[in-house]
Amino acid sequence: RLYWLSTGAYTTSYSAVEFNGFPPLKAYYL
């Protein structure tokens, strides 16, 4: 599954960069 800190797994798909300004590399695949 895909976890993004505590925001949502779908954030890395289409709002990772626009969310906090960080690249989608912060996504943790567990």
XYZ file of C-alpha atoms in Angstrom:
30
model
C 0.000 0.000 0.000
C 0.960 3.609 -0.370
C 1.233 5.861 2.656
C 2.011 9.575 2.645
C 2.809 10.712 6.210
C -0.813 11.070 7.331
C -2.547 12.854 4.478
C -3.627 10.139 2.087
C -2.409 7.444 -0.251
C -3.925 9.176 -3.251
C -1.985 12.382 -2.642
C 1.208 11.013 -4.172
C -0.673 10.198 -7.350
C -1.957 13.618 -8.355
C -1.164 16.236 -5.694
C 2.186 15.355 -4.151
C 4.047 18.351 -5.534
C 1.189 20.787 -5.086
C 0.467 19.604 -1.566
C 3.538 20.719 0.353
C 5.904 21.569 -2.463
C 7.871 18.354 -2.090
C 8.508 15.923 -4.940
C 6.599 12.601 -5.018
C 9.751 10.936 -3.703
C 8.436 11.282 -0.161
C 6.025 8.434 -0.837
C 6.582 5.338 1.235
C 5.651 2.034 -0.347
C 4.902 -0.490 2.374
